[in-house]
Every structure is written in C-alpha cells, then in structure tokens.
Amino acid sequence: MSSSDGAFSRWRHSEGAQGLILVSPTFLYALLLLAAPLATIVAISFWTQDYLVMIREFTLANYIRAWTEPLFQTLMLRSVVIAVIVTAATVLLAFPIAYYVSFNVRPERKALWIFLITIPFWTSYLLRVFLWKVILGYNGVLNSGLLGLGLIDEPLTFILYNANAVVITLAHAWAPFAILPIFVALEKIDRALLEAGQDLGESRFTTFLRVTLPLAMPGVVAATLIVFIPTIGDYVTPKLVGGPDGAMISNMIQLQFMKLNNGPLGAALAISGMIIVTAISLIFLWLNRRYLKVRQ
Amino acid sequence: MTRQLIELDRVEKNYGEVRALTGVSAEIREGEFFSLLGPSGCGKTTLLRTIAGFEDLSGGQLRIDGQDMRGVPANKRPTNMVFQSYAIFPHLSVGENVGFGLRRKGLGREAMAREVGQALDMVGLGGYETRASHALSGGQRQRVALARALVLKPRVLLLDEPLSALDKKLREQMQVELRKLQRQVGITFILVTHDQEEALIMSDRIAVMFDGGIAQLDSPQVLYRRPVSRRVAEFIGVMNFLDASVGGNGADGLEVDVAGLGRVALDPAQCPEGRSGTSTVVGLRPETMTILFDTSEKAARVAEGSVSEVVYFGDMTYYDVTLDGVAAPVTISMRNLPGRPVLDRGARARVGWDAGAMVLFR
C-alpha cells in the first residue's frame, strides 16, 4: 500500500472525517435550501426590476426606499412591536405552566402533561388561525357568548382584524415552543439547591428569585428567541386576522414580490427585517450575559 | 455541664403506608459530634431532614434549644445543612455561594467580604472568592458547602453523608479535618453516615439506626465493646459468634457453656439483652483473641484449633481458625510485630482468649 493510501484511510477513520460524513447531508440540504435562496435574495435586493425583467445592475435604491418611506417604517416598527408583545406575553404565560409541570406534577405524569400541551399542534397552523377567527369574529364564539350572558350590548370589534388579534393568535400558537425550553431548564435544576436556599435563610419566594429564576434563565432566553425571531416575520396570521391595521412587514414583502412586481424592493425589505431581528437578538443576549450572567 | 440542645421525643414520620421513623427519642448535647449510623433505608436521612425542617413530623415532638419546632420552616431554624450533593449554586461564584445566607443579615459589603474570607480560610480555600463554582473539584465543593453553612454560625450543623462522594484518601483526610473543625468552632455537628468506621473515627456519640428506630445510642467505645444486640454488633466492625448454652446464675455471674471454648461466667453487663432460653450465641471481637506463637506465652484461657485461612494486610494478619469441636471458623486479628511469624494454612494454633471481652446475645 502506498503512503498516500494509508494517509487517506487514516483520515477516513479519523473523528473529524466521521463528523464531516455525518453532517454533510444536512449541510448540503442547508446549502441548497437555505444558503442559496438567501444569497439570491441578497443579490436581488441590490438589483432593479422592470415589469418582469430583472436589471442586474448594482443599486442601493431599494434599501434607501425600505428605510426611508413612512409606510415601510410603520410596518417594520409595527412588526417589531407586535413581536415584542407576543414574545413577552407568551414567555410570561409559559413560565407558570412550565413551573407547574416541573415542580408540582408527579414525575410519572410529566410526560403526559407535555404531551397534552402539544395537542393543539396536531392540527395545522392555518386551521388554528381560522379557529381564532371563529372565536374572535363579529358573530364569533366570544361575542355571542358575552352577548348571550348580557355582559355586552354590541359585539366587541377591537378583538379581530387588528393588531390585538394578531397578538392573541400568535401568543397561542407559540406557547408550546416557549413552555418546552423553560420546562427543560427547570427540570435541570437540582432540587437540593432549592432546599439549600431555604436552609440558608430564604423563604420559598426569595429562594425562587435568587435560585430558581436565575437557573431557569437559559430556558427563558431560549424561549424568547424561539418566539421572537419567527414572529417578527410572520405572514399568515396578520394576513388572516390582522386586517389593514394588523398588517406586518411580511405582508408587504409578499405584496412587492407577487403583486407589484418589485422583487428587489421586497428582497431589500426582507434583508432589512433580518438585520433588525439579528440586531435585537444580539442586544438581548448581550444584556442577559451582562446583567443576569446567563450562561448558555 | 453539657446542655441538651436537641430533644427528639417519640418522633414519627410516615410516607403513606411506609413508616420511615417509628418513634425516635434521643437527646443531642450542645457542642457534641453526633452521628446517625445505619444501613440505607433505616431512616437516618429522614431524621436529619426533619431536624432541618424539610420534613414535617407525623407524630412526636422535636425541640431545638427548648423550642418546639412544629410549624417552623427550614429558613427559620437555627440549623444549617451540608447536602450530600453539596448543592453549590452553579450560577454563583465561590464567594457568592458562601455569602448567600449572609445577605439577609444586613451586613455591609466589607463586613460580608470579611466573613466570607474568614469562612473560606477556615476550610482551607482562602482566596477562592472569585472562582467559578462549576470549576471546583469534589473536595473543594464540599469545603465550600461547609463554609457556606458555618459562616452563618448555626447552633447545629447537619451533614448528610458529606464524604460519600470523595475518594478514599480524601475521605480519610476530611474525616480528621472535620473533627478538628468541629472542636475549633464548637458547634454541634450531626452527621449521617452508613460508614461505621467513619462514625467511630469522628463521633462523640453514635446512634445506630435500623428500621426507623434507634437500636443503640452510645459512645464509639461502648458501641464497639458492648453492642446491645447481635444486629448492632454485626453492623459495627467484625464480630465472631459462637453457639452457647446458658446455665444458671453462679457466684461469678451467668454460667454459659461456649462451643469450642468451654464454660465461662459472664457479668450482667455482658448480657445486654438479658437471659432468655438456653440456646444462644456469644460474640467476640477478632482482636480480643490472640494466637500464642510460643508455648511460653500466657493467656487467661487457651483453646486449640487449626488455621483454615490467612489474609495478610501488611501491618495486620487475619486468621480464620477452626477451633476443635466447632464447625464455623473464628476470625482472629494479629499485629505483625517484629519477629512474629505468620502461620500457614493448615497449621495448628493455640488461641488465647478472655471471657471478659465476650458479649452474650439472644
């Protein structure tokens, strides 16, 4: 056997090579379906479009429009605000549920509870959004129920076809994604640490603040990012329950690509959105590391 | 002179049908090193946790410093605990861990740093304040847990098998260190352990627990020399058991005929369980018997037998000797003094023994 053969076969059996072989299918998949489209979008965002013809000349005009036109500014700001509210609502509501399952449910029942929490996911996302329409609508379940009980005289209109509806729907949709990471973080806490907290003079509540909460923060941070990042770019929910006042940036991107034949502007808006999400996420992570010493 | 600090009065604890503590009564004195010793599941940890306030009592009374502890939560008790897992807060540095309980005392920043520093010095971790707690070794974690509890100057320090996770050498070192530390700070220590040697080395008094109750509460010496039952005797150290039949009360005490050894008269103190029936056993520790290597050596009583097993330990040799007329061999330990031979298997041996070291069991 030649020495190069030996070297190759040695390389083939090395840990590095085996790792490479293991990740390469996923890597190829990601390259084809994530990196390539992303690169295309980045490229398009610097071009212009004339009806159906793409003019491949470098320009920053799309970005200038995306960042200066009041309509786009409004939509972008609204997307961020809605995403922040949805994230805050979801994580705040998810924490007590995760806490209850982790600390108050008997160990043999926990799997069942987690299973129950994921049940809404057995139906499609679209269907769930439609169901919220049925619940929140003018003649919907909520309004007819409240009318029937005599609690209101005329149907509530502030709960559908506006930003409120988007927040309600998204918060429900993302709840399990927030519950699970927080639950996992809580599960990892050694229960002896809580006893130690009380043994050292803290009440149950102050032990929660000084021990449980800091140790659960990695889960809370994960939940926050998991909910925030996709929410800001959500398209279906604002489309279906948002109405004109609940429209978000993705709806505008869709409009630019599909209706207005201005792919480059849509692409610039998309890239701008990504930059904003990345920036906000990084600032959030930095703040956590700085002030809460969250170690991932 | 010595005050009772903790009084346990028929303390009971049930988990559903399981009776973890079945009416434990004991008094723990101020400033003593007290051990709860027993096999796993005997209730020793449950008892410790009831003292700490992590478990409610199902019955009986627990008083610390004369105060009934019913309804007093763990954070309001004058006790602090070193947990088996050490329970070091992973999100806090060594200094923050040790200072955790001090925060409530309203000390200034400087006073707190000084107390933390002193506590760390005491356990040999001076200057470790800023270290991350997850980078510590097992022995260091244990010291941090000790410092964190002792810095609060509790009336009672509770230790839940604190040495079981350490390797043998470190464990032996910590046993001596803990004992020294306890004398130095003068705080009452209550140690839970399943290691009888550890309990003997460290304690002023030991409560041996079986099945949720205390079988014997005595000093290590009394516990070793005069176990009150065969079960306690078997749990602590090695003991040989020889069949015996009980006769009447003679002038020198209870007359007992011991298989392979002959007639002896036992003092009432040697019969902790009293006399009952005629067929019984006597116990003899391995070191209370000697092998007489030289015909000139004298002993109170002498028996004959043959060596069936030899285990050489360097400083000691353990012999299994089958006494003439007895089926089961007895174990005899001998120091390997200079010039003293080590017998071979099969050799004949003369065994010296003393009736005064015997204990009669039911």
XYZ file of C-alpha atoms in Angstrom:
658
model
C 0.000 0.000 0.000
C 1.305 3.413 -0.857
C 1.736 6.016 1.824
C -0.969 8.274 0.361
C -3.469 5.402 0.534
C -2.541 4.920 4.161
C -2.963 8.593 4.876
C -6.362 8.668 3.201
C -7.631 5.615 5.003
C -6.290 7.038 8.253
C -8.111 10.289 7.520
C -11.281 8.434 6.595
C -11.328 6.792 10.033
C -10.456 9.922 11.960
C -13.048 11.568 14.161
C -13.017 14.697 12.017
C -13.829 12.792 8.852
C -16.598 10.815 10.511
C -18.069 14.031 11.816
C -17.922 15.536 8.345
C -19.627 12.497 6.844
C -22.343 12.737 9.490
C -23.110 16.415 8.906
C -22.681 16.545 5.149
C -26.264 15.525 4.162
C -27.678 18.188 6.452
C -25.031 20.602 5.286
C -25.884 20.047 1.615
C -29.567 20.405 2.383
C -28.972 23.648 4.236
C -26.733 24.899 1.441
C -29.323 24.200 -1.264
C -32.451 25.260 0.563
C -31.194 27.973 2.880
C -27.899 29.475 1.807
C -28.591 29.503 -1.920
C -32.029 31.191 -1.706
C -30.643 33.618 0.854
C -27.765 34.538 -1.438
C -30.257 35.016 -4.263
C -32.393 37.325 -2.140
C -29.324 39.313 -1.109
C -28.336 39.633 -4.787
C -31.821 40.621 -5.933
C -32.060 43.261 -3.233
C -29.297 45.184 -4.999
C -30.927 44.988 -8.437
C -33.975 46.583 -10.000
C -36.937 45.118 -11.790
C -38.739 46.468 -14.827
C -42.088 44.667 -15.049
C -40.837 41.056 -15.388
C -37.256 41.779 -16.359
C -34.559 41.845 -13.708
C -31.963 44.535 -14.342
C -28.730 43.268 -12.900
C -27.072 46.488 -12.000
C -25.905 47.269 -8.501
C -28.015 49.859 -6.693
C -28.798 50.838 -3.114
C -32.081 52.445 -4.123
C -34.178 49.579 -2.705
C -32.572 49.899 0.707
C -32.942 53.653 0.694
C -36.663 53.281 -0.023
C -37.044 50.477 2.523
C -35.547 52.537 5.328
C -36.994 55.982 4.460
C -40.564 55.564 3.224
C -43.034 56.121 6.086
C -45.208 53.160 5.069
C -42.304 50.734 5.341
C -41.103 52.336 8.570
C -44.571 51.977 10.071
C -44.873 48.348 9.035
C -41.398 47.476 10.283
C -41.960 49.202 13.616
C -45.339 47.535 13.996
C -43.780 44.131 13.267
C -41.165 44.694 15.944
C -43.709 45.940 18.481
C -46.112 43.067 17.820
C -43.260 40.562 18.042
C -42.075 42.048 21.342
C -45.589 41.995 22.812
C -46.239 38.454 21.564
C -42.903 37.288 22.960
C -43.437 38.935 26.330
C -46.996 37.595 26.625
C -46.024 34.103 25.512
C -42.992 33.759 27.786
C -44.779 35.267 30.798
C -47.713 32.901 30.347
C -45.484 29.925 29.569
C -43.346 30.253 32.682
C -46.044 29.403 35.253
C -47.174 26.450 33.158
C -43.631 25.116 32.780
C -43.064 25.708 36.506
C -46.228 23.881 37.438
C -45.410 20.857 35.291
C -41.824 20.721 36.513
C -42.420 21.275 40.231
C -45.992 20.276 41.001
C -46.748 17.403 38.653
C -45.666 13.956 39.822
C -42.659 12.681 37.847
C -44.542 9.838 36.189
C -47.218 12.288 34.968
C -44.880 14.871 33.436
C -44.610 13.183 30.044
C -48.411 13.127 29.840
C -48.620 16.839 30.607
C -46.050 17.730 27.978
C -47.957 15.554 25.538
C -51.187 17.398 26.360
C -49.512 20.758 25.880
C -48.534 19.803 22.332
C -52.036 18.636 21.377
C -53.019 21.911 19.631
C -50.177 21.150 17.232
C -51.940 18.157 15.865
C -53.994 20.492 13.695
C -52.401 22.689 11.075
C -51.284 26.191 11.859
C -53.660 27.600 9.261
C -56.586 25.808 10.793
C -55.757 27.169 14.216
C -55.591 30.707 12.869
C -59.002 30.209 11.237
C -60.356 28.921 14.513
C -59.284 32.133 16.197
C -61.301 33.959 13.551
C -64.304 31.905 14.557
C -63.678 32.677 18.216
C -62.881 36.369 17.879
C -65.196 37.301 14.975
C -68.078 39.804 14.953
C -70.548 36.948 15.293
C -67.908 34.722 16.838
C -67.958 32.468 19.870
C -66.638 35.128 22.232
C -69.022 37.878 21.144
C -72.149 35.708 21.004
C -71.206 34.233 24.370
C -70.767 37.627 26.011
C -73.938 38.953 24.303
C -75.867 35.909 25.459
C -74.700 36.477 29.023
C -75.732 40.108 28.747
C -72.262 41.325 29.587
C -72.039 43.428 26.421
C -74.693 45.146 24.334
C -72.972 45.031 20.976
C -70.201 42.808 19.614
C -66.633 43.755 20.528
C -64.755 44.889 17.459
C -61.310 45.503 18.927
C -60.536 41.781 19.015
C -60.484 40.979 15.304
C -58.862 42.442 12.186
C -56.298 44.451 14.077
C -53.018 44.060 15.942
C -54.747 42.662 19.057
C -55.999 39.676 17.122
C -52.506 39.070 15.755
C -51.034 39.134 19.275
C -53.679 36.759 20.673
C -53.319 34.292 17.823
C -49.530 34.280 17.753
C -49.184 34.029 21.529
C -51.336 30.915 21.493
C -49.542 29.456 18.503
C -46.106 29.805 20.052
C -46.965 28.851 23.642
C -45.594 25.266 23.490
C -42.347 26.498 21.965
C -41.925 28.736 24.971
C -43.102 26.183 27.547
C -40.725 23.413 26.466
C -37.339 25.166 26.806
C -38.369 26.715 30.132
C -39.596 23.324 31.340
C -36.294 21.705 30.368
C -34.321 24.412 32.177
C -36.458 23.974 35.305
C -36.119 20.202 35.145
C -32.351 20.511 35.163
C -32.351 22.402 38.476
C -31.129 20.165 41.302
C -33.937 20.236 43.869
C -31.327 20.213 46.626
C -30.417 23.747 45.520
C -33.893 24.939 46.478
C -33.620 23.260 49.856
C -30.191 24.828 50.255
C -31.720 28.234 49.543
C -34.289 27.752 52.286
C -31.742 26.213 54.615
C -29.637 29.352 54.226
C -32.485 31.530 55.412
C -34.511 32.396 52.318
C -38.270 31.894 52.112
C -39.760 29.894 49.272
C -40.410 33.064 47.320
C -36.971 34.610 47.799
C -35.414 31.243 47.001
C -37.350 31.349 43.747
C -35.939 34.787 42.977
C -32.363 34.010 43.972
C -32.037 30.405 42.823
C -34.832 29.118 40.587
C -35.225 32.129 38.333
C -31.510 32.686 37.576
C -31.092 28.992 36.839
C -34.172 28.991 34.593
C -32.913 31.992 32.608
C -31.213 29.975 29.863
C -34.623 28.412 29.156
C -36.329 31.806 29.248
C -33.733 33.249 26.867
C -34.167 30.307 24.509
C -37.958 30.659 24.657
C -37.720 34.385 23.980
C -35.563 33.909 20.903
C -37.595 30.961 19.621
C -40.778 33.024 19.796
C -39.403 36.434 18.808
C -37.417 35.536 15.706
C -40.152 33.800 13.693
C -42.924 36.058 14.998
C -41.479 39.250 13.559
C -41.635 37.761 10.084
C -44.989 36.028 10.430
C -47.134 36.279 7.348
C -50.192 34.068 7.695
C -51.592 35.382 10.964
C -51.601 39.107 10.089
C -52.977 38.191 6.672
C -55.900 36.249 8.141
C -56.765 38.061 11.363
C -54.794 41.291 11.176
C -56.920 43.389 8.832
C -55.376 46.584 7.493
C -54.226 47.782 10.932
C -52.631 44.465 11.774
C -50.560 44.062 8.632
C -46.887 43.339 9.191
C -43.732 43.641 7.135
C -44.024 40.145 5.621
C -47.348 41.070 4.079
C -45.633 43.981 2.363
C -42.791 41.738 1.178
C -45.323 39.346 -0.293
C -47.098 42.247 -1.941
C -43.881 43.529 -3.523
C -42.866 40.135 -4.888
C -46.213 38.797 -6.052
C -48.441 41.776 -6.813
C -46.272 44.808 -7.538
C -43.569 43.004 -9.486
C -40.914 44.671 -7.391
C -38.885 41.721 -6.137
C -35.798 43.830 -5.433
C -37.694 46.093 -3.008
C -39.281 43.022 -1.365
C -35.843 41.471 -1.047
C -34.427 44.652 0.469
C -37.297 44.727 2.982
C -36.685 41.062 3.822
C -32.967 41.588 4.347
C -33.656 44.710 6.400
C -36.028 42.697 8.589
C -33.391 40.034 9.076
C -30.821 42.619 10.094
C -33.215 44.122 12.636
C -34.057 40.692 14.124
C -30.391 39.815 14.362
C -29.527 43.125 15.987
C -32.328 42.911 18.551
C -31.477 39.280 19.368
C -27.802 40.062 19.855
C -28.569 43.032 22.087
C -30.933 40.827 24.113
C -28.290 38.118 24.516
C -25.651 40.656 25.445
C -27.910 42.240 28.080
C -28.582 38.829 29.575
C -24.944 37.896 29.716
C -24.018 41.262 31.120
C -26.641 41.636 33.825
C -28.022 38.187 34.532
C -24.888 36.158 33.910
C -26.866 33.694 31.837
C -24.522 31.004 30.616
C -25.900 29.053 27.711
C -22.417 20.817 82.360
C -23.423 19.848 78.848
C -26.858 21.063 77.860
C -29.350 19.199 75.749
C -29.609 21.133 72.509
C -31.928 18.923 70.520
C -34.623 16.788 72.059
C -36.365 14.154 69.986
C -39.452 12.861 71.689
C -41.074 9.806 70.060
C -40.584 11.349 66.634
C -42.570 9.626 63.895
C -42.617 10.067 60.140
C -44.834 8.181 57.738
C -44.885 8.337 53.958
C -48.303 6.894 53.242
C -48.033 3.332 54.448
C -44.275 3.430 54.891
C -43.124 4.142 58.411
C -39.790 5.906 57.981
C -39.394 6.855 61.637
C -41.101 4.777 64.309
C -40.939 6.858 67.457
C -37.352 8.047 67.805
C -36.362 9.502 71.161
C -32.913 10.948 71.768
C -31.166 13.961 73.161
C -28.286 15.630 71.386
C -25.959 17.688 73.534
C -24.610 21.132 72.877
C -21.226 21.033 71.165
C -21.026 17.318 70.506
C -20.254 15.478 67.293
C -23.246 13.206 66.917
C -23.616 10.568 64.213
C -26.648 8.807 62.829
C -25.342 5.485 61.567
C -27.271 2.824 59.752
C -27.818 0.952 56.504
C -29.665 2.696 53.657
C -33.371 2.977 54.315
C -33.009 2.967 58.099
C -34.430 6.472 58.425
C -31.241 8.328 59.298
C -31.530 10.841 56.455
C -35.241 11.314 57.147
C -34.393 12.094 60.769
C -31.776 14.626 59.680
C -34.238 16.254 57.292
C -36.901 16.525 59.994
C -34.363 18.328 62.185
C -33.505 20.629 59.266
C -37.188 21.341 58.665
C -37.544 19.757 55.237
C -39.960 17.123 56.517
C -42.952 17.537 58.816
C -43.348 15.169 61.717
C -46.180 12.664 61.618
C -46.012 12.362 65.393
C -43.954 13.185 68.439
C -42.058 16.341 69.211
C -38.801 17.930 68.156
C -37.297 20.688 70.264
C -34.203 22.694 69.452
C -32.898 24.807 72.293
C -36.074 24.070 74.205
C -38.283 25.408 71.414
C -40.878 23.234 69.750
C -40.078 23.144 66.025
C -43.580 22.249 64.855
C -44.526 24.559 62.006
C -41.141 26.280 61.978
C -39.856 26.283 58.365
C -36.276 25.414 57.460
C -35.290 29.047 56.935
C -36.334 29.950 60.487
C -34.420 27.160 62.245
C -31.002 27.563 63.871
C -29.699 24.743 61.708
C -27.673 24.659 58.518
C -27.002 21.737 56.294
C -24.223 20.322 54.167
C -26.049 18.408 51.462
C -24.958 15.082 50.081
C -24.694 16.611 46.603
C -23.267 19.767 48.270
C -25.912 21.837 46.436
C -23.444 24.500 45.380
C -25.293 27.184 43.385
C -23.885 26.820 39.871
C -24.774 30.386 38.847
C -22.787 31.932 41.690
C -19.069 32.220 42.365
C -17.453 30.590 45.385
C -17.628 33.853 47.339
C -21.284 34.428 46.389
C -22.117 30.880 47.441
C -20.540 31.330 50.849
C -22.142 34.762 51.247
C -25.605 33.551 50.135
C -27.069 33.321 53.625
C -25.275 36.423 54.886
C -27.267 38.655 52.540
C -30.237 38.547 54.908
C -28.156 39.601 57.888
C -27.866 43.126 56.551
C -24.104 43.298 56.774
C -22.207 45.939 54.857
C -20.267 44.974 51.771
C -16.964 44.986 53.637
C -18.184 43.085 56.686
C -19.683 40.481 54.405
C -16.486 40.088 52.387
C -14.554 39.697 55.636
C -16.900 36.986 56.942
C -16.775 35.132 53.628
C -12.983 35.374 53.608
C -12.731 34.025 57.155
C -15.064 31.139 56.387
C -13.068 30.210 53.288
C -9.809 30.444 55.263
C -11.276 28.109 57.857
C -11.919 25.383 55.283
C -8.587 25.946 53.551
C -9.934 27.765 50.489
C -8.636 31.250 51.255
C -8.573 33.479 48.170
C -11.077 31.382 46.208
C -13.836 34.027 46.343
C -13.971 34.819 42.641
C -13.594 31.262 41.374
C -16.495 29.875 39.356
C -18.221 27.187 41.372
C -18.500 24.746 38.475
C -14.709 24.600 38.165
C -14.260 23.117 41.655
C -13.229 19.549 42.459
C -15.413 17.344 44.643
C -13.350 18.020 47.737
C -13.421 21.759 47.115
C -17.183 21.756 46.608
C -17.538 20.025 49.910
C -15.422 22.672 51.608
C -17.467 25.455 50.020
C -20.653 23.798 51.282
C -19.124 23.635 54.767
C -18.022 27.273 54.680
C -21.440 28.372 53.379
C -23.164 26.682 56.322
C -20.640 27.590 59.024
C -20.437 31.266 58.073
C -23.980 31.643 59.441
C -22.827 30.327 62.834
C -25.726 27.899 63.255
C -26.465 26.176 66.569
C -26.448 22.859 64.722
C -24.660 21.820 61.565
C -26.302 18.926 59.749
C -24.158 16.819 57.440
C -25.863 14.395 55.057
C -23.252 11.806 54.063
C -20.848 14.606 53.177
C -17.880 12.368 52.480
C -19.505 9.587 50.479
C -18.683 11.162 47.114
C -14.966 11.577 47.845
C -12.252 9.055 47.096
C -10.804 7.024 49.943
C -7.738 9.068 50.636
C -9.516 12.419 50.582
C -12.317 10.953 52.685
C -9.915 9.862 55.404
C -8.251 13.242 55.367
C -11.595 15.052 55.595
C -12.744 12.858 58.487
C -9.888 14.107 60.630
C -10.266 17.667 59.354
C -13.985 17.785 60.031
C -13.421 16.534 63.555
C -10.808 19.219 64.153
C -13.043 21.876 62.650
C -15.911 20.837 64.903
C -13.735 21.163 68.016
C -12.483 24.522 66.783
C -15.898 26.097 66.149
C -17.646 24.281 68.999
C -20.876 23.900 67.009
C -23.000 20.776 67.395
C -22.498 18.558 64.346
C -24.959 15.876 63.358
C -23.551 13.530 60.740
C -25.487 10.984 58.738
C -23.379 8.111 57.504
C -23.599 4.462 56.545
C -19.870 4.009 57.112
C -19.326 2.601 60.603
C -15.616 3.349 60.525
C -16.304 6.989 59.705
C -18.784 7.214 62.583
C -16.312 5.650 65.016
C -13.490 7.967 63.961
C -15.424 11.225 64.110
C -18.166 11.000 66.696
C -18.585 11.730 70.372
C -21.727 9.645 70.310
C -23.358 7.467 67.706
C -26.989 6.481 67.247
C -27.206 3.206 65.343
C -30.492 3.084 63.441
C -32.404 0.165 61.989
C -35.914 0.174 60.506
C -36.747 3.725 61.501
C -35.675 3.451 65.124
C -32.541 3.851 67.215
C -31.102 0.470 68.156
C -28.317 1.842 70.318
C -27.047 5.280 71.278
C -23.618 5.297 72.885
C -20.049 6.491 72.633
C -17.953 4.771 69.947
C -16.079 2.721 72.547
C -19.171 1.431 74.311
C -20.827 0.783 70.964
C -17.883 -1.280 69.805
C -17.234 -3.167 73.029
C -20.741 -3.641 74.276
C -23.178 -3.731 71.359
C -26.694 -4.251 72.693
C -27.801 -6.646 70.004
C -26.354 -9.049 67.513
C -27.530 -6.789 64.695
C -25.642 -3.796 66.061
C -22.591 -5.978 66.665
C -22.654 -7.215 63.078
C -23.080 -3.694 61.708
C -20.138 -2.263 63.630
C -16.809 -3.906 62.911
C -16.279 -7.659 62.747
C -17.522 -9.998 65.440
C -17.268 -13.756 65.842
C -20.374 -15.523 67.012
C -20.131 -18.828 68.867
C -23.038 -21.031 69.871
C -23.550 -21.177 73.578
C -25.943 -22.646 76.112
C -26.916 -20.765 79.214
C -26.833 -22.445 82.596
C -27.753 -20.982 85.953
C -26.549 -17.964 87.845
C -23.274 -18.755 89.591
C -21.209 -16.829 92.102
C -19.277 -15.007 89.348
C -22.240 -14.345 87.088
C -24.247 -16.159 84.492
C -22.782 -19.546 83.649
C -22.520 -20.126 79.916
C -21.082 -23.051 78.010
C -19.460 -21.743 74.831
C -18.901 -24.174 71.942
C -15.184 -24.818 71.425
C -14.102 -22.670 74.323
C -15.735 -24.123 77.416
C -17.524 -22.801 80.490
C -17.458 -19.120 81.362
C -19.191 -16.899 83.878
C -20.500 -13.649 82.399
C -21.146 -10.381 84.181
C -24.685 -8.901 83.772
C -23.098 -6.046 81.787
C -22.069 -8.624 79.201
C -25.658 -9.728 78.723
C -27.335 -6.585 77.304
C -30.441 -8.440 76.153
C -30.813 -10.284 79.460
C -31.061 -14.041 79.531
C -33.747 -15.877 77.705
C -33.874 -19.520 76.804
C -30.870 -21.732 76.998
C -29.644 -21.795 73.390
C -27.911 -18.556 72.397
C -24.694 -17.034 70.993
C -21.752 -15.119 72.405
C -19.777 -12.565 70.410
C -16.023 -11.996 70.467
C -14.125 -9.320 68.523
C -11.187 -10.612 66.406
C -8.630 -8.564 68.363
C -9.753 -9.902 71.751
C -8.364 -13.310 70.813
C -4.668 -13.954 70.275
C -2.671 -16.675 68.615
C 0.000 -17.935 71.008
C 3.078 -18.499 68.853
C 5.278 -19.579 71.711
C 4.461 -22.243 74.299
C 5.767 -19.864 76.967
C 3.100 -17.206 76.123
C 0.349 -16.995 78.675
C -3.330 -16.205 78.314
C -6.343 -16.227 80.606
C -7.837 -19.144 78.709
C -6.456 -21.213 75.876
C -8.200 -23.204 73.126
C -6.778 -25.277 70.274
C -7.602 -25.234 66.584
C -6.202 -25.231 63.077
C -5.665 -22.317 60.692
C -8.096 -22.502 57.749
C -7.353 -19.143 56.087
C -4.658 -16.481 56.288
C -5.151 -12.906 54.995
C -2.029 -10.776 55.169
C -2.554 -6.981 55.338
C 0.993 -5.799 55.945
C 0.516 -4.338 59.391
C -2.019 -6.995 60.369
C -2.731 -10.613 59.610
C -6.260 -12.011 59.803
C -6.513 -15.704 60.589
C -9.572 -17.880 60.257
C -9.102 -20.541 62.901
C -11.344 -23.586 63.181
C -11.479 -24.401 66.870
C -11.571 -28.068 67.754
C -15.173 -29.210 68.061
C -16.673 -26.175 66.271
C -17.744 -26.136 62.598
C -17.534 -22.418 61.762
C -14.109 -20.765 61.987
C -13.455 -17.659 64.089
C -11.526 -14.662 62.783
C -8.526 -13.521 64.810
C -6.508 -10.406 64.010
C -2.843 -10.181 64.968
C -0.444 -7.280 64.651
C 2.643 -8.217 62.673
C 5.161 -7.225 65.322
C 8.876 -7.669 64.511
C 10.000 -11.263 64.950
C 6.427 -12.567 64.983
C 5.863 -15.321 62.423
C 2.911 -15.606 60.023
C 1.317 -19.032 60.257
C 0.489 -21.076 57.164
C -2.853 -22.536 56.268
C -3.379 -25.890 57.980
C -1.029 -25.101 60.859
C -2.111 -25.934 64.394
C -2.713 -22.873 66.563
C -3.153 -22.203 70.240
C -5.704 -19.465 70.770
C -5.706 -17.283 73.859
C -8.983 -15.631 74.808
C -10.643 -13.801 77.644
C -14.221 -14.220 78.865
C -14.294 -10.540 79.859
C -14.441 -9.493 76.189
C -17.478 -11.657 75.459
C -20.988 -10.360 74.879
C -23.990 -12.634 75.164
C -26.812 -12.194 72.647
C -30.219 -13.681 72.333
